[in-house]
Short mmCIF file of C-alpha atoms in Angstrom, two decimals:
data_model
loop_
_atom_site.label_atom_id
_atom_site.label_comp_id
_atom_site.label_asym_id
_atom_site.label_seq_id
_atom_site.Cartn_x
_atom_site.Cartn_y
_atom_site.Cartn_z
CA MET A 37 0.00 0.00 0.00
CA LYS A 38 1.14 3.51 -0.74
CA THR A 39 1.04 5.90 2.21
CA ASN A 40 0.84 9.60 2.94
CA LEU A 41 1.49 11.09 6.38
CA GLN A 42 -1.06 13.77 7.30
CA ASP A 43 -2.92 14.08 10.63
CA GLU A 44 -3.12 10.32 10.35
CA VAL A 45 -1.66 7.99 7.76
CA LYS A 46 -3.60 7.76 4.50
CA TYR A 47 -3.45 4.38 2.74
CA TYR A 48 -3.89 3.76 -0.98
CA LEU A 49 -4.14 0.25 -2.41
CA GLU A 50 -2.90 0.14 -6.00
CA ILE A 51 -4.97 -2.01 -8.34
CA GLY A 52 -3.56 -1.89 -11.86
CA ASP A 53 -3.60 1.73 -12.97
CA ASP A 54 -6.16 2.66 -10.33
CA PHE A 55 -6.18 2.79 -6.54
CA ILE A 56 -8.57 2.51 -3.61
CA MET A 57 -8.54 4.85 -0.61
CA MET A 58 -8.37 2.19 2.10
CA ASN A 59 -9.16 4.61 4.94
CA ASP A 60 -12.66 4.93 3.51
CA LEU A 61 -13.23 1.19 4.01
CA ILE A 62 -12.58 1.20 7.76
CA GLY A 63 -15.78 0.22 9.56
CA LYS A 64 -17.07 -1.63 6.49
CA ASP A 65 -17.21 -5.32 5.64
CA LEU A 66 -14.83 -6.41 2.93
CA LYS A 67 -13.65 -9.65 1.40
CA MET A 68 -10.36 -10.32 -0.33
CA THR A 69 -10.12 -13.53 -2.36
CA TYR A 70 -6.90 -14.93 -3.84
CA LEU A 71 -7.12 -15.69 -7.57
CA ASN A 72 -4.17 -18.11 -7.67
CA GLN A 73 -1.93 -15.92 -9.78
CA ILE A 74 1.13 -13.84 -8.94
CA THR A 75 2.90 -11.23 -11.01
CA CYS A 76 6.59 -11.39 -10.17
CA PHE A 77 8.88 -8.37 -10.10
CA CYS A 78 10.00 -9.28 -13.63
CA GLY A 79 6.41 -9.06 -14.90
CA ASP A 80 5.96 -12.79 -15.43
CA LEU A 81 2.82 -14.53 -14.22
CA VAL A 82 3.80 -17.33 -11.84
CA SER A 83 1.92 -19.71 -9.59
CA GLU A 84 4.34 -19.27 -6.69
CA VAL A 85 7.29 -17.14 -5.63
CA PHE A 86 10.57 -18.14 -4.03
CA ARG A 87 11.51 -15.45 -1.48
CA MET A 88 10.81 -11.74 -0.98
CA ASN A 89 7.99 -12.05 -3.56
CA PHE A 90 10.51 -12.82 -6.32
CA CYS A 91 10.40 -15.87 -8.55
CA ARG A 92 13.45 -18.11 -8.17
CA LYS A 93 15.28 -16.64 -11.19
CA CYS A 94 14.79 -13.03 -10.03
CA PHE A 95 15.75 -13.84 -6.46
CA PHE A 96 19.14 -15.17 -7.51
CA GLU A 97 19.84 -12.71 -10.33
CA LYS A 98 18.20 -9.31 -9.76
CA PRO A 99 20.13 -6.66 -7.79
CA GLU A 100 16.85 -5.74 -6.09
CA ALA A 101 17.13 -9.06 -4.24
CA GLY A 102 20.85 -8.81 -3.45
CA ASP A 103 22.33 -9.34 -0.01
CA ALA A 104 22.72 -5.61 0.68
CA ILE A 105 18.95 -5.07 0.47
CA LEU A 106 18.35 -6.85 3.77
CA ARG A 107 21.86 -6.43 5.17
CA PRO A 108 23.18 -2.91 4.42
CA GLU A 109 26.54 -3.74 6.00
CA LEU A 110 27.23 -6.02 3.00
CA SER A 111 27.11 -3.12 0.51
CA LYS A 112 30.14 -3.03 -1.76
CA ALA A 113 29.32 -0.33 -4.31
CA HIS A 114 31.46 2.20 -2.41
CA LEU A 115 34.43 -0.07 -3.21
CA GLY A 116 33.47 -0.28 -6.86
CA GLU A 117 32.78 -3.99 -6.41
CA GLU A 118 29.84 -5.55 -8.20
CA ASP A 119 27.45 -7.97 -6.57
CA ARG A 120 24.94 -8.36 -9.41
CA ASP A 121 24.69 -5.05 -11.28
CA LEU A 122 27.20 -2.40 -10.27
CA GLU A 123 25.46 0.48 -12.05
CA TRP A 124 22.17 -0.24 -10.24
CA GLU A 125 23.95 -0.87 -6.94
CA LYS A 126 25.77 2.46 -7.15
CA LYS A 127 22.48 4.31 -7.66
CA TYR A 128 20.84 2.51 -4.75
CA GLN A 129 23.71 2.25 -2.29
CA LEU A 130 25.69 5.44 -2.96
CA GLN A 131 23.07 7.88 -1.74
CA PRO A 132 22.39 9.38 1.71
CA HIS A 133 20.96 6.95 4.24
CA LEU A 134 19.49 7.34 7.71
CA VAL A 135 20.06 5.27 10.79
CA TYR A 136 17.01 5.77 12.98
CA LEU A 137 15.46 4.73 16.25
CA ALA A 138 11.76 3.94 16.23
CA ASN A 139 9.07 3.02 18.71
CA SER A 140 7.18 0.14 17.07
CA ALA A 141 5.65 -1.49 20.16
CA GLY A 142 9.23 -1.43 21.42
CA LEU A 143 12.54 0.23 20.64
CA LYS A 144 14.24 -0.72 17.39
CA VAL A 145 17.05 0.49 15.16
CA GLY A 146 16.83 0.58 11.40
CA VAL A 147 18.33 1.87 8.16
CA THR A 148 16.60 3.51 5.22
CA ARG A 149 17.39 5.75 2.29
CA ILE A 150 16.84 9.39 3.18
CA GLY A 151 14.10 9.68 0.56
CA GLN A 152 12.12 6.93 2.30
CA ARG A 153 11.51 9.02 5.40
CA PRO A 154 8.81 8.69 6.82
CA THR A 155 7.51 5.89 4.55
CA ARG A 156 9.82 3.31 6.10
CA TRP A 157 8.67 4.19 9.61
CA ILE A 158 5.02 3.98 8.60
CA ASP A 159 5.54 0.59 6.96
CA GLN A 160 6.90 -0.72 10.26
CA GLY A 161 3.96 0.63 12.24
CA ALA A 162 6.12 3.01 14.27
CA ARG A 163 4.32 5.45 16.57
CA GLU A 164 7.36 7.73 16.51
CA ALA A 165 10.88 7.86 15.16
CA ILE A 166 14.05 9.93 15.44
CA VAL A 167 17.13 10.17 13.21
CA LEU A 168 20.33 8.98 14.85
CA ALA A 169 22.75 9.40 11.94
CA GLU A 170 22.82 10.59 8.34
CA THR A 171 25.45 8.78 6.28
CA GLU A 172 26.78 9.21 2.78
CA ASN A 173 26.06 5.65 1.67
CA ARG A 174 24.36 2.39 2.63
CA PHE A 175 27.50 0.65 3.87
CA GLU A 176 28.21 3.30 6.51
CA ALA A 177 24.62 3.15 7.75
CA GLY A 178 24.84 -0.62 7.89
CA GLN A 179 27.98 -0.52 10.01
CA ILE A 180 26.31 1.77 12.53
CA GLU A 181 23.22 -0.44 12.62
CA VAL A 182 25.33 -3.55 13.26
CA ALA A 183 26.99 -1.84 16.22
CA LEU A 184 23.63 -0.84 17.71
CA LYS A 185 22.04 -4.27 17.18
CA ALA A 186 24.22 -5.52 20.02
CA HIS A 187 22.19 -3.28 22.33
CA MET A 188 18.67 -3.16 20.83
CA SER A 189 16.49 -5.02 18.36
CA ASP A 190 16.33 -4.40 14.62
CA LYS A 191 13.01 -6.24 14.35
CA THR A 192 9.42 -5.05 14.86
CA PRO A 193 7.38 -7.22 17.27
CA TRP A 194 4.47 -7.29 14.84
CA GLN A 195 2.17 -9.32 17.10
CA ARG A 196 2.29 -6.62 19.77
CA MET A 197 2.13 -3.84 17.19
CA VAL A 198 -1.07 -5.08 15.52
CA LYS A 199 -2.73 -5.47 18.93
CA GLY A 200 -1.82 -1.91 19.90
CA GLU A 201 0.39 -3.02 22.78
CA ASP A 202 2.47 0.13 22.65
CA VAL A 203 5.01 1.25 25.20
CA GLU A 204 6.15 4.72 26.17
CA ILE A 205 9.71 5.45 25.05
CA ASP A 206 11.65 8.69 25.29
CA LEU A 207 13.39 8.55 21.91
CA LEU A 208 15.53 11.61 22.55
CA THR A 209 16.95 9.98 25.68
CA GLU A 210 17.45 6.72 23.78
CA LYS A 211 19.29 8.60 21.05
CA LYS A 212 21.66 10.21 23.55
CA GLN A 213 22.42 6.78 24.99
CA ALA A 214 22.79 5.16 21.58
CA VAL A 215 25.44 7.65 20.48
CA GLN A 216 27.99 5.91 22.71
CA TYR A 217 27.60 2.71 20.66
CA VAL A 218 28.39 4.35 17.31
CA PRO A 219 31.93 3.36 16.20
CA ASP A 220 34.38 6.26 16.36
CA GLU A 221 34.98 6.28 12.60
CA TYR A 222 31.28 6.95 12.02
CA ALA A 223 30.68 9.45 14.83
CA LYS A 224 30.87 12.31 12.30
CA PHE A 225 27.54 11.12 10.86
CA ILE A 226 25.57 11.54 14.09
CA SER A 227 22.63 13.82 13.33
CA GLU A 228 21.99 17.05 15.22
CA ASN A 229 18.33 16.80 14.22
CA ASP A 230 16.52 15.78 17.42
CA GLU A 231 13.00 16.14 16.05
CA VAL A 232 10.73 13.24 16.92
CA THR A 233 8.24 12.33 14.18
CA HIS A 234 4.89 11.24 15.61
CA ILE A 235 2.61 9.00 13.54
CA GLU A 236 -1.11 8.30 13.97
CA TYR A 237 -2.78 5.34 12.28
CA PRO A 238 -6.41 4.92 11.17
CA VAL A 239 -7.43 2.35 13.78
CA THR A 240 -10.87 2.35 15.46
CA GLU A 241 -10.10 -0.69 17.61
CA TYR A 242 -7.29 -3.16 18.06
CA PRO A 243 -7.89 -6.91 18.17
CA THR A 244 -7.22 -8.60 21.52
CA LYS A 245 -5.95 -11.64 19.64
CA ALA A 246 -4.22 -11.52 16.29
CA LYS A 247 -4.14 -14.34 13.73
CA SER A 248 -2.01 -13.77 10.65
CA VAL A 249 -3.75 -14.59 7.36
CA ASN A 250 -1.88 -15.96 4.35
CA LEU A 251 -4.13 -15.78 1.29
CA GLU A 252 -2.28 -18.57 -0.49
CA LYS A 253 -3.10 -20.90 2.40
CA ASN A 254 -6.45 -19.51 3.54
CA GLY A 255 -7.84 -18.55 0.13
CA SER A 256 -9.57 -15.43 1.39
CA VAL A 257 -10.08 -13.08 4.30
CA GLU A 258 -13.29 -11.27 5.14
CA GLY A 259 -14.91 -9.27 7.90
CA LYS A 260 -15.19 -5.75 9.21
CA LEU A 261 -12.04 -3.72 8.69
CA VAL A 262 -11.29 -1.91 11.96
CA GLY A 263 -7.93 -0.39 11.18
CA ILE A 264 -4.67 -0.28 9.28
CA ARG A 265 -1.24 -0.07 10.87
CA GLY A 266 2.09 -0.56 9.21
CA GLN A 267 1.22 -2.71 6.22
CA TYR A 268 -1.37 -4.72 8.16
CA LEU A 269 -5.13 -4.77 7.63
CA LEU A 270 -6.85 -5.33 11.00
CA PHE A 271 -10.21 -7.09 11.14
CA SER A 272 -12.71 -7.21 14.01
CA SER A 273 -12.40 -11.02 14.06
CA GLY A 274 -8.74 -10.77 15.03
CA ALA A 275 -7.51 -11.65 11.54
CA VAL A 276 -4.60 -9.51 10.39
CA MET A 277 -3.14 -9.49 6.89
CA ASN A 278 0.23 -8.13 5.84
CA VAL A 279 -0.41 -6.50 2.47
CA ARG A 280 3.30 -6.10 1.70
CA SER A 281 3.92 -9.84 2.03
CA HIS A 282 1.18 -10.42 -0.58
CA GLU A 283 2.69 -8.05 -3.12
CA GLY A 284 2.04 -9.23 -6.69
CA ARG A 285 -0.86 -11.53 -5.77
CA HIS A 286 -4.00 -11.22 -7.86
CA VAL A 287 -7.05 -10.76 -5.66
CA LEU A 288 -10.73 -9.99 -5.92
CA LEU A 289 -11.68 -7.21 -3.51
CA GLU A 290 -15.35 -6.93 -2.56
CA PHE A 291 -16.89 -4.34 -0.23
#
């Protein structure tokens, strides 16, 4: 889903060349049925994908599925070394990146390209986020993240997040403490921007129990939509569906 941060996050579900304003469906009954087809990143229609919503060929060949996508510390473009496609990797990796702290039902550290702020935070369901460092490339950000992962998580506890089990965290205090863990050679990238970004999600109620729905296994999901947080659709029944993990699937949406 595409997002836009206003007073609360606005969600748009792309369907071909059109889109649906998902916020307008909250409080309504809807049904999403899987049509047993997937369009891979390469544009091919496939019956199943391998990992990261890529078919097997794309996963092992496309730079968009390279190691540095999930592990920034493995970036090599700054050395002029190719992983899969050096020209693409230079464009992606050799641009400013942020290392941030976020409150996503718990404290976490993460890395994103500077142009993905605040989209990355929204996708993770963060209530708030603060920039720790602004680096010149992906590798530098990855090295800082690795150092901080020894002291805090880099994962979002999605079960707690979709149930609204939030905790109060003083991100400015956490940033001041995290600075000591940044390796000396990267201390010059520590950001002086101490602004905390606050994010509100369109949720009327949180489920007390959350059951993740996989359309390929369950076939469909239906019920009253009570909210959206991160990339999750929240239903009154307790069913939650990660839209991002279903990217490329062909579905019939009824409401």
